[in-house]
DNA sequence: ATGCCTACCTGGGAGC
DNA sequence: TGCTCCCAGGTAGGCA
């Protein structure tokens, strides 16, 4: 499912293919896919039609296209199965079985195009949302780097690929402290998008495996160095996935599952129940966690004596 | 305020 | 072959 690397791949593809296009039509095929939009699907279409898409931005797993000359943006979240596909030429005849919204576009060259929102499981959604200035998205209150974010995403923290959270910056140190202030387990903290964004179940498990840390380790009992290590592991895993997936949008198409091709080859823990740990050979274990799964190596990632859930 | 849980939603695939 | 059921999980909102 799309987490930060996949969403960034989509954002990059949109930046290269749809900026400067004008919205000519909006076909909402499933009302549920237009959510958190005050006026509903009809208003969504009305607000988009005639607008020029002028910038492709992202915060965590939210991404948006700003509408030129307004304070509004087309905001999207891919949920767990969403895709944004650019259609051109004969591709316009392709109607995916899970097409939820088609946005008809006209390129600066006069070509007909479409931006298709395809989403099998319908956890994703689109809206038109006002951009609002945020006081400071940095954990720990460091710095003064304001940002204009869609109101619906204003509560989302910066992600580990955000320059403001680069290693050695006040932002990164503030994030470490913010994690340690939590009274919960490390995986819950990693998944909390208001602490650090972009990490989902897959990259959380992969980061914890790489850092050789159990998911239930209480954050408050971790040292700064341990928290920094986990965050670095998460950053590395996501950067590697981004490097592998970054070209898939050249074909105007992201894999059917919204993934970047990373998953086939490089997963060490997630989904690997019963498979040998690549580090020590112990079979990877699957636990129920937050009504989902947590995959870990029982040897490399030893459960703490007093685990946090 | 903070932490945790549940509902939302679909259809591919496993099991019979 | 055809049917049923399970499973995936990001997020908002509500609860304690």
XYZ file of C-alpha atoms (C1' of nucleotides) in Angstrom:
341
model
C 0.000 0.000 0.000
C 1.208 3.486 -0.665
C 3.397 4.914 2.047
C 5.792 7.813 1.781
C 8.049 6.516 -1.040
C 5.106 5.561 -3.194
C 3.287 8.834 -2.601
C 6.447 10.774 -3.375
C 6.821 8.814 -6.598
C 3.285 9.782 -7.549
C 3.892 13.413 -6.595
C 6.994 13.527 -8.731
C 5.130 11.996 -11.643
C 2.338 14.534 -11.312
C 4.873 17.356 -11.151
C 6.327 16.237 -14.451
C 3.122 15.463 -16.288
C 0.154 17.558 -15.252
C 1.442 20.954 -14.140
C 0.109 23.686 -16.369
C -2.869 21.637 -17.470
C -6.385 22.993 -17.166
C -9.283 21.024 -15.709
C -11.960 20.671 -18.350
C -14.240 18.119 -16.764
C -14.722 16.143 -13.565
C -16.462 12.786 -13.533
C -17.099 11.491 -10.040
C -18.044 7.872 -10.519
C -18.275 7.070 -6.852
C -19.372 9.745 -4.437
C -17.635 8.092 -1.494
C -14.257 8.797 -3.078
C -14.852 12.542 -2.690
C -14.788 12.940 1.078
C -14.031 15.666 3.557
C -15.156 18.103 0.930
C -17.685 20.468 2.424
C -19.899 20.878 -0.615
C -19.973 17.264 -1.717
C -19.082 15.752 -5.104
C -21.007 18.286 -7.190
C -19.265 21.193 -5.547
C -15.965 19.357 -5.885
C -16.433 19.223 -9.631
C -17.544 22.830 -9.811
C -14.562 24.091 -7.860
C -12.071 22.224 -10.023
C -13.458 22.936 -13.441
C -11.553 25.659 -15.249
C -8.658 25.687 -12.795
C -5.007 25.354 -13.758
C -2.858 22.877 -11.816
C 0.250 24.741 -10.806
C 2.235 22.841 -8.179
C 2.526 19.272 -6.855
C 3.228 19.080 -3.142
C 3.233 16.468 -0.421
C 3.235 16.126 3.353
C 3.562 12.573 4.574
C 1.053 10.524 2.621
C -1.127 13.478 1.647
C -0.460 15.090 -1.690
C -2.020 18.031 -3.440
C -2.033 20.037 -6.614
C -2.417 23.760 -6.091
C -4.989 25.583 -8.169
C -3.260 28.506 -9.820
C -4.232 31.926 -8.557
C -6.279 30.608 -5.639
C -5.652 29.531 -2.066
C -7.107 26.131 -2.846
C -5.656 22.772 -3.781
C -6.844 19.455 -5.116
C -5.997 17.287 -2.121
C -5.634 13.536 -2.303
C -4.888 10.623 -0.045
C -4.313 7.230 -1.634
C -5.478 5.245 1.377
C -4.316 1.687 0.981
C -5.036 1.030 -2.682
C -5.340 4.388 -4.390
C -3.575 5.324 -7.607
C -3.402 8.530 -9.592
C -2.866 7.648 -13.229
C -2.177 10.080 -16.043
C -3.942 9.111 -19.254
C -3.040 10.426 -22.679
C -3.858 9.489 -26.263
C -5.175 5.963 -26.553
C -4.819 5.627 -22.784
C -7.910 7.802 -22.465
C -9.915 4.817 -23.656
C -8.716 2.732 -20.729
C -11.320 2.665 -17.973
C -10.006 0.852 -14.951
C -12.593 -1.327 -13.179
C -11.895 0.622 -10.006
C -11.971 4.083 -11.535
C -13.574 6.390 -8.970
C -12.902 9.865 -10.357
C -11.708 11.001 -13.763
C -10.464 14.559 -14.091
C -10.326 15.608 -17.719
C -7.381 17.888 -18.503
C -6.161 20.013 -21.396
C -2.410 20.341 -21.735
C -0.715 23.636 -22.630
C -0.149 22.107 -26.077
C -3.855 21.523 -26.449
C -3.783 17.771 -25.933
C -6.570 15.978 -24.125
C -5.418 14.217 -20.959
C -6.973 12.753 -17.859
C -5.998 12.238 -14.266
C -7.659 9.036 -13.066
C -8.189 8.280 -9.402
C -8.361 4.502 -9.221
C -8.964 2.918 -5.839
C -10.082 -0.627 -5.256
C -10.653 -0.489 -1.502
C -11.917 3.085 -1.403
C -9.969 4.154 1.661
C -8.475 6.915 -0.417
C -10.221 10.161 -1.176
C -10.045 13.466 -3.010
C -11.225 16.921 -2.039
C -10.700 20.565 -2.819
C -9.225 22.132 0.258
C -8.059 25.572 1.285
C -4.359 26.073 1.904
C -3.726 27.502 5.336
C -0.491 28.735 6.864
C 0.684 26.521 9.688
C 2.536 28.108 12.587
C 5.324 25.567 12.717
C 5.281 21.953 11.724
C 8.459 21.075 13.540
C 8.371 18.788 16.550
C 9.876 20.416 19.588
C 8.985 23.852 18.354
C 12.346 24.354 16.714
C 12.875 26.824 13.933
C 10.426 29.004 12.127
C 9.802 27.156 8.902
C 6.211 27.881 8.188
C 4.351 26.016 5.524
C 1.056 26.381 3.731
C -0.810 23.114 4.045
C -4.292 22.012 3.098
C -6.432 22.504 6.161
C -7.356 18.831 6.187
C -3.663 17.918 6.419
C -2.534 20.673 8.752
C -2.214 18.237 11.645
C 0.219 15.986 9.770
C 3.791 16.206 11.004
C 6.770 16.549 8.726
C 8.246 13.375 7.300
C 11.759 11.957 7.368
C 12.520 13.132 3.835
C 11.640 16.719 4.758
C 14.846 18.831 4.743
C 13.675 20.433 7.981
C 14.059 17.032 9.645
C 17.482 16.232 8.207
C 19.960 14.633 10.553
C 21.799 17.155 12.668
C 19.087 19.794 12.431
C 17.101 21.081 15.402
C 14.077 19.530 13.786
C 15.530 16.060 13.958
C 16.572 16.479 17.592
C 13.102 17.804 18.361
C 11.556 14.769 16.728
C 13.687 12.431 18.828
C 12.499 14.205 21.956
C 8.887 14.149 20.769
C 9.048 10.394 20.313
C 10.561 9.936 23.770
C 7.845 12.072 25.349
C 5.285 9.590 24.127
C 3.922 7.067 26.562
C 3.485 4.238 24.143
C 5.353 1.619 22.135
C 7.819 2.559 19.432
C 5.783 1.174 16.556
C 2.679 3.083 17.604
C 4.776 6.236 17.703
C 6.194 5.564 14.239
C 2.693 5.081 12.869
C 1.350 8.267 14.481
C 1.221 10.753 11.616
C 1.084 13.664 14.030
C 4.512 12.671 15.395
C 6.295 11.813 12.162
C 4.471 11.222 8.924
C 4.753 8.902 5.973
C 5.400 5.641 7.818
C 2.842 2.867 7.506
C 2.773 -0.724 8.657
C 5.279 -1.965 6.099
C 8.014 0.595 6.637
C 7.494 0.557 10.392
C 8.189 -3.170 10.490
C 11.115 -2.846 8.111
C 12.643 0.035 10.071
C 12.314 -1.822 13.366
C 13.854 -4.938 11.852
C 16.753 -2.915 10.517
C 17.262 -1.252 13.883
C 16.894 -4.654 15.596
C 14.275 -3.266 17.941
C 11.035 -4.827 19.136
C 7.878 -2.945 18.216
C 6.599 -2.854 21.791
C 9.639 -1.136 23.297
C 8.291 1.769 25.379
C 9.405 5.012 23.770
C 9.947 6.693 27.118
C 12.557 4.089 28.065
C 14.587 4.461 24.881
C 17.735 6.560 24.782
C 18.015 9.447 22.351
C 20.531 7.421 20.383
C 18.143 4.478 20.122
C 15.311 6.653 18.871
C 17.650 8.346 16.426
C 18.751 4.941 15.183
C 15.196 3.799 14.496
C 14.372 7.040 12.714
C 17.516 6.714 10.622
C 16.576 3.148 9.753
C 13.123 4.291 8.670
C 14.626 7.060 6.580
C 17.076 4.666 4.929
C 14.425 2.069 4.132
C 12.177 4.682 2.587
C 14.992 6.284 0.594
C 15.943 2.907 -0.823
C 12.350 2.209 -1.759
C 12.086 5.614 -3.375
C 15.233 4.956 -5.394
C 13.790 1.702 -6.664
C 10.340 3.027 -7.377
C 11.187 6.428 -8.713
C 11.026 5.486 -12.351
C 7.701 3.717 -12.458
C 5.780 6.880 -13.236
C 7.737 7.403 -16.443
C 5.326 4.980 -18.002
C 2.489 7.044 -16.518
C 1.628 4.054 -14.468
C 2.242 2.848 -10.957
C 1.960 -0.825 -10.138
C -1.499 -2.202 -9.611
C -1.157 -2.221 -5.843
C 0.148 1.304 -5.802
C 3.529 -0.066 -4.832
C 6.834 0.885 -6.313
C 8.350 -2.485 -7.083
C 10.214 -2.344 -3.821
C 8.088 -4.952 -2.148
C 8.929 -7.855 -4.378
C 12.604 -7.948 -3.569
C 13.566 -6.086 -0.474
C 11.304 -6.915 2.422
C 13.143 -8.433 5.363
C 10.326 -8.755 7.869
C 6.944 -7.485 6.641
C 4.846 -10.321 5.295
C 7.669 -12.805 5.836
C 6.063 -14.986 8.520
C 7.903 -18.291 8.731
C 10.680 -17.163 6.399
C 14.209 -17.084 7.817
C 15.392 -13.756 9.155
C 17.983 -12.536 6.634
C 20.251 -11.630 9.533
C 20.113 -14.670 11.796
C 17.923 -17.301 10.181
C 15.261 -17.430 12.884
C 11.781 -17.684 11.358
C 10.055 -14.322 11.206
C 7.073 -14.118 13.517
C 3.714 -12.477 13.022
C 1.877 -10.947 15.966
C -1.535 -9.371 16.107
C -1.019 -5.687 16.674
C -3.516 -2.835 16.538
C -5.990 -5.171 14.805
C -3.314 -5.705 12.178
C 0.039 -7.409 11.991
C 3.506 -6.858 13.318
C 6.272 -8.903 11.743
C 9.545 -9.274 13.585
C 12.496 -11.539 14.224
C 12.185 -13.153 17.677
C 15.963 -13.296 17.995
C 17.094 -9.941 16.613
C 14.160 -7.997 18.045
C 13.656 -9.264 21.552
C 10.446 -8.408 23.316
C 10.988 -6.064 26.271
C 10.222 -7.266 29.789
C 7.651 -4.528 30.213
C 6.254 -4.009 26.747
C 4.049 -1.139 25.722
C 1.213 -2.104 23.520
C -4.363 16.491 26.684
C -3.161 11.960 25.585
C -3.499 7.245 24.316
C -6.142 3.648 22.403
C -9.914 1.455 19.895
C -13.267 0.980 16.250
C -15.624 1.799 11.873
C -15.099 2.641 7.361
C -14.648 -0.225 2.600
C -13.702 -3.613 -1.274
C -12.643 -7.723 -3.817
C -8.798 -11.064 -4.426
C -7.864 -15.375 -2.943
C -8.146 -19.248 0.142
C -10.931 -22.897 1.646
C -14.566 -26.116 1.044
C -17.029 -24.898 -10.605
C -19.223 -21.941 -7.366
C -19.969 -20.270 -3.009
C -18.502 -18.163 1.529
C -15.487 -15.972 4.316
C -11.237 -13.845 5.634
C -7.917 -10.443 5.180
C -5.322 -6.151 4.066
C -4.789 -1.173 6.832
C -4.771 4.701 6.971
C -7.501 7.696 9.085
C -11.004 10.330 11.763
C -13.556 10.412 15.524
C -14.963 9.029 19.899
C -14.027 7.143 24.182
C -11.679 6.769 28.762
